[in-house]
Tab-separated table of C-alpha atoms in Angstrom:
chain	number	residue	atom	x	y	z
B	4	MET	CA	0.089	0.021	0.059
B	5	LYS	CA	1.304	3.368	-0.995
B	6	PRO	CA	2.250	5.990	1.844
B	7	GLY	CA	-0.337	8.414	2.601
B	8	TRP	CA	-3.215	5.800	3.098
B	9	LEU	CA	-5.170	7.073	5.850
B	10	PHE	CA	-7.105	4.678	8.399
B	11	LEU	CA	-9.723	6.689	10.539
B	12	LEU	CA	-12.287	4.720	12.173
B	13	VAL	CA	-11.796	1.528	10.057
B	14	ALA	CA	-13.602	-1.654	11.184
B	15	ALA	CA	-11.342	-4.312	9.776
B	16	GLY	CA	-8.340	-5.834	11.690
B	17	CYS	CA	-6.729	-7.621	14.424
B	18	SER	CA	-6.248	-11.501	15.333
B	19	ASP	CA	-2.947	-12.095	17.118
B	20	PRO	CA	-3.889	-13.240	20.673
B	21	SER	CA	-0.289	-13.373	21.846
B	22	LEU	CA	0.890	-11.836	25.123
B	23	PRO	CA	0.511	-7.859	25.499
B	24	ILE	CA	3.672	-5.549	25.510
B	25	GLY	CA	4.568	-4.059	28.859
B	26	ASN	CA	2.448	-4.175	32.034
B	27	ASN	CA	-0.153	-6.926	32.967
B	28	PRO	CA	-2.918	-7.151	30.558
B	29	VAL	CA	-6.510	-5.742	31.218
B	30	PRO	CA	-9.080	-8.603	31.837
B	31	PRO	CA	-10.948	-9.737	28.586
B	32	ALA	CA	-14.268	-7.950	28.250
B	33	THR	CA	-17.331	-9.790	28.805
B	34	ARG	CA	-20.019	-10.404	25.973
B	35	ALA	CA	-22.787	-8.122	25.618
B	36	ASP	CA	-24.659	-7.385	28.632
B	37	SER	CA	-27.950	-6.427	27.043
B	38	PHE	CA	-29.731	-7.153	23.811
B	39	THR	CA	-32.818	-5.998	21.785
B	40	PRO	CA	-35.248	-8.723	20.775
B	41	GLY	CA	-35.716	-9.021	17.102
B	42	VAL	CA	-32.414	-7.787	15.928
B	43	ALA	CA	-30.244	-10.338	14.434
B	44	GLN	CA	-26.626	-9.526	15.612
B	45	LEU	CA	-23.200	-11.581	15.590
B	46	ALA	CA	-21.315	-12.446	18.833
B	47	LEU	CA	-19.078	-9.647	20.096
B	48	SER	CA	-16.335	-10.115	22.616
B	49	PHE	CA	-12.737	-8.773	22.980
B	50	LEU	CA	-9.305	-10.193	23.886
B	51	ALA	CA	-7.343	-8.837	26.758
B	52	GLY	CA	-6.229	-5.233	26.056
B	53	ARG	CA	-2.541	-4.772	25.139
B	54	TRP	CA	-0.865	-2.207	27.174
B	55	TYR	CA	1.524	0.492	25.605
B	56	GLU	CA	3.337	2.745	27.891
B	57	ALA	CA	3.590	6.778	27.439
B	58	LEU	CA	5.548	9.553	28.668
B	59	ALA	CA	2.488	11.197	30.168
B	60	VAL	CA	-1.211	11.572	29.804
B	61	LEU	CA	-2.528	10.982	26.255
B	62	VAL	CA	-5.034	13.508	25.048
B	63	GLY	CA	-5.384	13.476	21.123
B	64	LEU	CA	-5.446	10.400	18.942
B	65	ALA	CA	-5.183	9.599	15.433
B	66	VAL	CA	-4.392	6.280	13.200
B	67	GLY	CA	-2.933	6.097	9.713
B	68	ASP	CA	-0.258	4.670	7.609
B	69	LEU	CA	2.911	6.949	8.014
B	70	ASP	CA	5.456	4.847	6.610
B	71	GLY	CA	3.648	3.176	3.444
B	72	ASP	CA	3.830	-0.405	4.684
B	73	GLY	CA	0.225	-1.030	4.651
B	74	ALA	CA	-0.029	-1.352	8.409
B	75	PRO	CA	-1.738	1.656	10.565
B	76	ASP	CA	0.558	3.653	12.587
B	77	VAL	CA	-0.517	5.425	15.872
B	78	VAL	CA	-0.030	9.098	16.867
B	79	ALA	CA	-0.995	10.469	20.224
B	80	THR	CA	-0.436	13.839	21.774
B	81	GLN	CA	1.004	14.206	25.207
B	82	PRO	CA	0.727	17.884	26.296
B	83	ASP	CA	2.312	17.563	29.728
B	84	ALA	CA	5.548	16.392	28.112
B	85	ASP	CA	5.645	18.599	25.311
B	86	ARG	CA	5.679	15.519	23.058
B	87	ILE	CA	3.926	13.762	20.359
B	88	ALA	CA	4.158	9.836	20.588
B	89	VAL	CA	4.222	7.493	17.603
B	90	TRP	CA	3.738	3.821	17.558
B	91	ARG	CA	4.555	1.970	14.294
B	92	GLY	CA	2.137	-0.695	13.215
B	93	VAL	CA	3.798	-3.919	11.808
B	94	GLY	CA	0.787	-5.585	10.192
B	95	ASP	CA	0.231	-8.405	12.994
B	96	GLY	CA	-1.797	-6.604	15.580
B	97	MET	CA	1.407	-5.449	17.414
B	98	LEU	CA	3.114	-1.963	17.673
B	99	ARG	CA	6.572	-1.216	17.722
B	100	GLU	CA	8.482	0.564	20.483
B	101	ARG	CA	7.107	4.188	21.090
B	102	ILE	CA	8.940	7.088	19.294
B	103	ASP	CA	8.666	10.446	21.285
B	104	LEU	CA	8.831	13.658	19.004
B	105	GLU	CA	9.417	17.352	20.292
B	106	LEU	CA	7.665	19.316	17.802
B	107	GLY	CA	5.882	22.243	19.800
B	108	PRO	CA	4.711	23.285	23.383
B	109	SER	CA	1.704	21.243	24.695
B	110	PRO	CA	0.250	19.299	21.717
B	111	ARG	CA	-3.482	18.676	22.073
B	112	ALA	CA	-5.827	17.938	19.136
B	113	VAL	CA	-4.429	15.954	16.280
B	114	ALA	CA	-5.620	14.879	12.932
B	115	LEU	CA	-3.940	13.175	9.986
B	116	ALA	CA	-4.030	14.096	6.159
B	117	ASP	CA	-1.870	14.664	3.072
B	118	MET	CA	-1.540	18.358	3.312
B	119	ASP	CA	1.080	18.986	0.608
B	120	ALA	CA	0.209	16.220	-2.010
B	121	ASP	CA	3.468	14.466	-1.580
B	122	GLY	CA	1.998	10.946	-0.827
B	123	TYR	CA	2.786	11.177	3.072
B	124	LEU	CA	0.439	11.781	5.930
B	125	ASP	CA	1.060	14.914	7.653
B	126	ALA	CA	-0.119	15.724	11.312
B	127	VAL	CA	-2.158	18.785	11.846
B	128	VAL	CA	-1.832	19.693	15.396
B	129	GLY	CA	-3.454	22.197	17.840
B	130	PHE	CA	-0.911	23.359	20.465
B	131	GLY	CA	-1.499	24.759	23.942
B	132	ASP	CA	0.239	28.092	22.738
B	133	GLY	CA	-2.851	29.003	20.386
B	134	SER	CA	-1.165	27.872	17.412
B	135	VAL	CA	-2.035	25.297	14.580
B	136	ARG	CA	0.915	23.672	12.810
B	137	ALA	CA	0.954	21.108	9.893
B	138	LEU	CA	3.813	18.782	10.622
B	139	GLY	CA	5.371	17.319	7.500
B	140	GLY	CA	5.377	13.494	7.273
B	141	ARG	CA	8.516	11.971	5.957
B	142	GLY	CA	7.460	8.648	5.208
B	143	ASP	CA	9.180	7.090	8.223
B	144	ALA	CA	6.691	7.782	11.003
B	145	THR	CA	8.386	10.821	11.981
B	146	PHE	CA	7.457	14.596	11.146
B	147	ALA	CA	9.083	17.762	10.397
B	148	ARG	CA	8.358	20.894	12.248
B	149	GLY	CA	5.729	23.087	10.922
B	150	GLU	CA	5.167	26.730	10.520
B	151	ARG	CA	3.245	28.445	13.393
B	152	PHE	CA	-0.289	29.766	12.379
B	153	GLU	CA	-2.890	31.288	14.908
B	154	GLY	CA	-5.349	29.029	15.779
B	155	ALA	CA	-7.375	28.393	18.918
B	156	ALA	CA	-6.621	29.252	22.493
B	157	ASP	CA	-7.778	25.666	23.694
B	158	PRO	CA	-7.824	23.408	20.765
B	159	ALA	CA	-10.348	20.654	21.673
B	160	GLN	CA	-10.632	18.699	18.239
B	161	VAL	CA	-9.393	19.254	14.689
B	162	ALA	CA	-11.236	18.268	11.431
B	163	ILE	CA	-9.689	18.357	7.912
B	164	ALA	CA	-11.540	18.624	4.757
B	165	ASP	CA	-11.531	20.633	1.487
B	166	LEU	CA	-13.995	23.511	2.442
B	167	ASP	CA	-13.569	25.572	-0.397
B	168	GLY	CA	-13.428	22.977	-3.229
B	169	ASP	CA	-9.886	24.115	-4.534
B	170	GLY	CA	-8.519	20.618	-4.003
B	171	ALA	CA	-6.365	21.639	-0.974
B	172	PRO	CA	-7.205	20.467	2.678
B	173	ASP	CA	-8.444	23.051	4.971
B	174	VAL	CA	-8.698	22.925	8.715
B	175	ALA	CA	-11.427	23.440	11.326
B	176	VAL	CA	-10.484	23.730	15.071
B	177	ALA	CA	-12.930	23.539	17.953
B	178	ASP	CA	-11.900	26.218	20.342
B	179	ALA	CA	-12.976	24.995	24.017
B	180	ALA	CA	-11.601	28.297	25.534
B	181	SER	CA	-14.326	30.553	23.770
B	182	ASP	CA	-17.514	30.317	21.525
B	183	GLY	CA	-15.850	29.797	18.298
B	184	LEU	CA	-14.778	27.563	15.455
B	185	VAL	CA	-11.532	28.341	13.764
B	186	VAL	CA	-11.255	27.727	10.107
B	187	LEU	CA	-7.746	27.837	8.472
B	188	ARG	CA	-7.707	27.805	4.626
B	189	GLY	CA	-5.015	25.618	3.308
B	190	LEU	CA	-2.656	26.409	0.240
B	191	GLY	CA	-1.836	22.807	-0.450
B	192	ASN	CA	1.668	23.133	0.951
B	193	ARG	CA	1.218	22.692	4.716
B	194	ALA	CA	0.592	26.538	4.852
B	195	PHE	CA	-2.523	28.516	5.389
B	196	ASP	CA	-3.516	31.988	4.040
B	197	GLN	CA	-6.571	32.975	5.825
B	198	ARG	CA	-8.153	32.493	9.351
B	199	VAL	CA	-11.884	32.781	9.795
B	200	ARG	CA	-13.654	32.529	13.058
B	201	TRP	CA	-17.321	31.452	13.390
B	202	ASP	CA	-19.130	31.963	16.522
B	203	VAL	CA	-21.101	28.868	17.746
B	204	ARG	CA	-22.259	27.868	21.379
B	205	PRO	CA	-19.802	28.643	24.188
B	206	ARG	CA	-17.066	25.981	24.697
B	207	ALA	CA	-16.915	24.113	21.307
B	208	ARG	CA	-15.545	20.805	22.250
B	209	ALA	CA	-16.249	18.918	19.306
B	210	VAL	CA	-16.039	19.657	15.378
B	211	ALA	CA	-16.712	17.156	12.487
B	212	ALA	CA	-16.542	18.104	8.739
B	213	VAL	CA	-19.265	16.123	6.665
B	214	ASP	CA	-21.324	16.652	3.654
B	215	LEU	CA	-24.709	16.272	5.435
B	216	ASP	CA	-26.899	17.187	2.587
B	217	ARG	CA	-25.078	15.463	-0.259
B	218	ASP	CA	-24.768	18.879	-2.296
B	219	GLY	CA	-21.077	18.363	-2.686
B	220	LYS	CA	-20.037	20.978	-0.184
B	221	VAL	CA	-18.804	20.259	3.188
B	222	ASP	CA	-20.574	21.111	6.286
B	223	LEU	CA	-19.418	21.805	9.908
B	224	VAL	CA	-20.930	20.341	12.815
B	225	SER	CA	-19.772	21.312	16.531
B	226	GLY	CA	-20.985	20.459	19.849
B	227	GLY	CA	-20.699	22.572	23.197
B	228	ALA	CA	-22.817	24.061	25.834
B	229	ASP	CA	-26.335	23.031	25.426
B	230	ALA	CA	-26.730	22.332	21.612
B	231	VAL	CA	-25.101	20.871	18.431
B	232	THR	CA	-24.520	23.539	15.907
B	233	ILE	CA	-24.612	22.925	12.212
B	234	ARG	CA	-23.314	25.421	9.636
B	235	ARG	CA	-23.889	24.243	5.968
B	236	GLY	CA	-21.092	24.788	3.694
B	237	LEU	CA	-21.331	27.193	0.789
B	238	GLY	CA	-18.025	26.663	-0.908
B	239	ASP	CA	-15.121	29.046	-0.568
B	240	CYS	CA	-15.017	28.499	2.998
B	241	LEU	CA	-17.910	30.125	3.437
B	242	LEU	CA	-20.717	28.898	5.969
B	243	ALA	CA	-24.467	29.473	6.323
B	244	HIS	CA	-26.411	30.888	9.272
B	245	PRO	CA	-26.139	28.340	11.960
B	246	ALA	CA	-29.019	25.834	12.769
B	247	GLN	CA	-28.872	24.335	16.362
B	248	LEU	CA	-30.112	21.051	17.592
B	249	LYS	CA	-30.879	19.939	21.137
B	250	ALA	CA	-29.001	16.792	22.120
B	251	GLY	CA	-29.270	16.288	25.656
B	252	ALA	CA	-28.115	18.624	28.434
B	253	ARG	CA	-24.439	19.352	27.342
B	254	PRO	CA	-23.160	17.862	24.072
B	255	GLU	CA	-19.470	16.850	24.571
B	256	ARG	CA	-18.352	15.090	21.408
B	257	LEU	CA	-20.005	13.988	18.347
B	258	ALA	CA	-19.568	11.539	15.307
B	259	ALA	CA	-21.422	11.077	12.001
B	260	GLY	CA	-22.462	8.266	10.148
B	261	ASP	CA	-25.573	6.629	8.558
B	262	LEU	CA	-27.217	4.919	11.161
B	263	ASP	CA	-30.559	3.805	9.503
B	264	GLY	CA	-29.092	2.941	6.026
B	265	ASP	CA	-30.864	5.723	4.095
B	266	GLY	CA	-27.600	7.023	2.730
B	267	LEU	CA	-27.567	10.280	4.584
B	268	PRO	CA	-25.065	11.106	7.610
B	269	ASP	CA	-26.711	11.066	10.863
B	270	LEU	CA	-25.205	12.332	14.300
B	271	VAL	CA	-24.513	10.591	17.669
B	272	VAL	CA	-23.644	12.953	20.539
B	273	SER	CA	-21.980	12.129	24.123
B	274	ASP	CA	-24.150	14.062	26.477
B	275	ALA	CA	-21.738	14.761	29.328
B	276	ASP	CA	-24.446	16.095	31.968
B	277	GLY	CA	-27.165	13.449	30.927
B	278	ASN	CA	-24.690	10.504	31.051
B	279	GLN	CA	-26.019	9.056	27.915
B	280	LEU	CA	-25.542	8.726	24.198
B	281	VAL	CA	-28.151	10.743	21.927
B	282	SER	CA	-28.603	9.691	18.513
B	283	LEU	CA	-30.185	12.310	15.752
B	284	VAL	CA	-31.339	11.275	12.462
B	285	GLN	CA	-31.851	12.788	9.280
B	286	THR	CA	-35.432	12.751	8.159
B	287	GLY	CA	-34.835	14.756	4.772
B	288	GLY	CA	-34.363	18.344	3.620
B	289	GLY	CA	-31.653	18.719	6.089
B	290	ARG	CA	-33.625	18.078	9.129
B	291	PHE	CA	-32.791	16.023	12.042
B	292	GLU	CA	-34.998	14.295	14.860
B	293	GLU	CA	-33.972	12.799	17.957
B	294	ARG	CA	-34.082	8.946	17.536
B	295	ALA	CA	-32.908	7.298	20.963
B	296	ARG	CA	-30.951	7.834	23.963
B	297	LEU	CA	-28.729	5.177	25.518
B	298	ALA	CA	-27.980	5.461	29.296
B	299	LEU	CA	-24.175	4.922	30.022
B	300	GLY	CA	-24.062	5.163	33.782
B	301	PHE	CA	-21.083	7.768	33.617
B	302	ARG	CA	-20.034	11.071	32.235
B	303	PRO	CA	-19.175	10.337	28.404
B	304	GLY	CA	-16.626	12.284	26.364
B	305	ALA	CA	-15.032	10.792	23.333
B	306	VAL	CA	-17.275	8.853	20.929
B	307	VAL	CA	-16.700	7.238	17.416
B	308	LEU	CA	-18.674	5.352	14.812
B	309	ALA	CA	-17.340	2.208	13.224
B	310	ASP	CA	-18.850	-1.237	12.283
B	311	LEU	CA	-17.407	-3.576	14.424
B	312	ASP	CA	-19.617	-6.535	13.933
B	313	GLY	CA	-19.608	-6.758	10.157
B	314	ASP	CA	-23.312	-6.079	9.903
B	315	ARG	CA	-22.963	-2.944	7.903
B	316	VAL	CA	-24.417	-0.899	10.650
B	317	PRO	CA	-22.402	1.614	12.528
B	318	ASP	CA	-21.756	0.723	16.278
B	319	ALA	CA	-20.982	3.434	18.919
B	320	ILE	CA	-17.731	3.464	20.895
B	321	LEU	CA	-17.515	5.733	23.904
B	322	ALA	CA	-15.183	6.701	26.647
B	323	GLY	CA	-15.583	9.138	29.469
B	324	ASP	CA	-14.961	9.403	33.343
B	325	ALA	CA	-15.531	5.912	34.024
B	326	ARG	CA	-12.830	3.077	34.146
B	327	GLU	CA	-14.412	1.546	30.934
B	328	ILE	CA	-14.940	1.785	27.182
B	329	VAL	CA	-18.568	0.895	25.912
B	330	VAL	CA	-19.328	-0.526	22.731
B	331	ALA	CA	-23.159	-0.023	21.720
B	332	ARG	CA	-24.531	-2.022	18.919
B	333	GLY	CA	-26.126	-0.184	16.137
B	334	GLN	CA	-29.759	-1.433	15.277
B	335	ARG	CA	-30.532	-0.003	11.572
B	336	ASP	CA	-32.962	2.344	12.852
B	337	GLY	CA	-30.742	4.983	14.700
B	338	SER	CA	-30.888	3.302	17.952
B	339	PHE	CA	-28.714	1.093	19.903
B	340	GLY	CA	-29.075	-2.447	21.389
B	341	ALA	CA	-26.425	-4.682	23.130
B	342	VAL	CA	-23.719	-3.227	25.030
B	343	VAL	CA	-20.262	-4.333	25.683
B	344	ARG	CA	-18.057	-2.916	28.507
B	345	LEU	CA	-14.119	-2.949	28.138
B	346	PRO	CA	-12.427	-2.508	31.528
B	347	VAL	CA	-9.565	-0.037	31.548
B	348	GLU	CA	-7.319	1.192	34.250
B	349	SER	CA	-8.092	4.967	34.025
B	350	PRO	CA	-10.478	7.068	32.232
B	351	ALA	CA	-9.668	7.201	28.471
B	352	GLU	CA	-9.258	10.791	26.869
B	353	ALA	CA	-9.702	9.670	23.360
B	354	ILE	CA	-10.611	6.621	21.176
B	355	ALA	CA	-10.232	5.328	17.701
B	356	VAL	CA	-10.936	2.155	15.827
B	357	ALA	CA	-8.506	0.786	12.865
B	358	PRO	CA	-7.259	-2.385	11.526
B	359	LEU	CA	-4.035	-3.561	13.000
B	360	THR	CA	-3.713	-6.716	10.621
B	361	THR	CA	-4.434	-7.285	7.206
B	362	GLY	CA	-7.608	-8.778	6.579
B	363	GLY	CA	-8.452	-9.420	10.472
B	364	ARG	CA	-10.677	-7.913	13.010
B	365	PRO	CA	-11.037	-4.636	14.382
B	366	SER	CA	-9.135	-2.981	17.186
B	367	VAL	CA	-10.168	-0.455	19.505
B	368	LEU	CA	-7.486	1.967	20.827
B	369	ALA	CA	-7.982	3.999	23.994
B	370	ALA	CA	-5.706	6.932	24.892
B	371	MET	CA	-5.268	7.083	28.729
B	372	ARG	CA	-3.012	8.368	31.464
B	373	GLU	CA	0.433	7.620	30.732
B	374	ALA	CA	-0.718	4.603	28.508
B	375	MET	CA	-2.616	3.410	25.543
B	376	LEU	CA	-4.754	0.105	25.331
B	377	VAL	CA	-5.447	-1.838	22.465
B	378	PHE	CA	-8.543	-4.140	22.272
B	379	THR	CA	-8.857	-6.719	19.642
B	380	LEU	CA	-11.999	-8.417	18.760
B	381	ASN	CA	-12.064	-12.166	19.627
């Protein structure tokens, strides 16, 4: 596989049950602890988690093939250590020894994309000094320093998409310290020529770039305070007047995917104050309705969507302030049924799903305090 292939929330691969690296493994997860009658689902259980040590608390997490060997590699930010951690995948479900890179102060949010069309994935990082930098991928799982551009005071999440239709990736940053989304227009060479700030609800904790209405223009969805905010893309990095959706008491993070098989992206939202997952399903004409709520028993944060069981329906994977990762099985109607709980030693700040073996089963990655855990489907 050529360099630059990006694995983000892909459900495809891990099967090696050999002993974990480093500390003792977390016990295997039990099978689903609830089930919705009338919905056919495959068995879903996980092997013991593999433990990979880090220098400090891991905050941001991204997965992609950095070195062109066809195996996903893992990038995580360590703001307390001013380092970015990289684990190289070897294609058999294992990760090589961690590489620590010092490329800027207090790195937080991170996303991967080929920002300069050289065939290698670059890392776009929001730093604690308020800057955004596109770190140049060298094709060997390391990065070159990037030019500093004014970004967000507290970068909570980064999304990358072509917002103006010029073929060059642009960057949107959720600023948790203010009431805005920051949009940086990319030039196609890891540089940016314009910074636009769009007001949304206070403390924007999440941002996703997705074409919700299938008009060929990327829309931005953000979460924070007491609403989800949608700004329709108009092209040329311009966004329409915001529309706001209720999604529980305090939307913390969100993810987009087709939950009901109608071809339109739907939304799932982690409601931090309501201790629940909320699903919002498109009903046509760009309108959404709340479809379901799933009680979690803890304060959720990170959420991703991926088809873990191969039924072509996205499942929701969540983390929060509890010592567990929750996998909620998608039900083809926008609701969620059976739940699997994966034990972890400390609350996870970020999660991802990616194939760590060729043609194998999915793995769930959890960024925690001074460690990363990798769970493989059994």
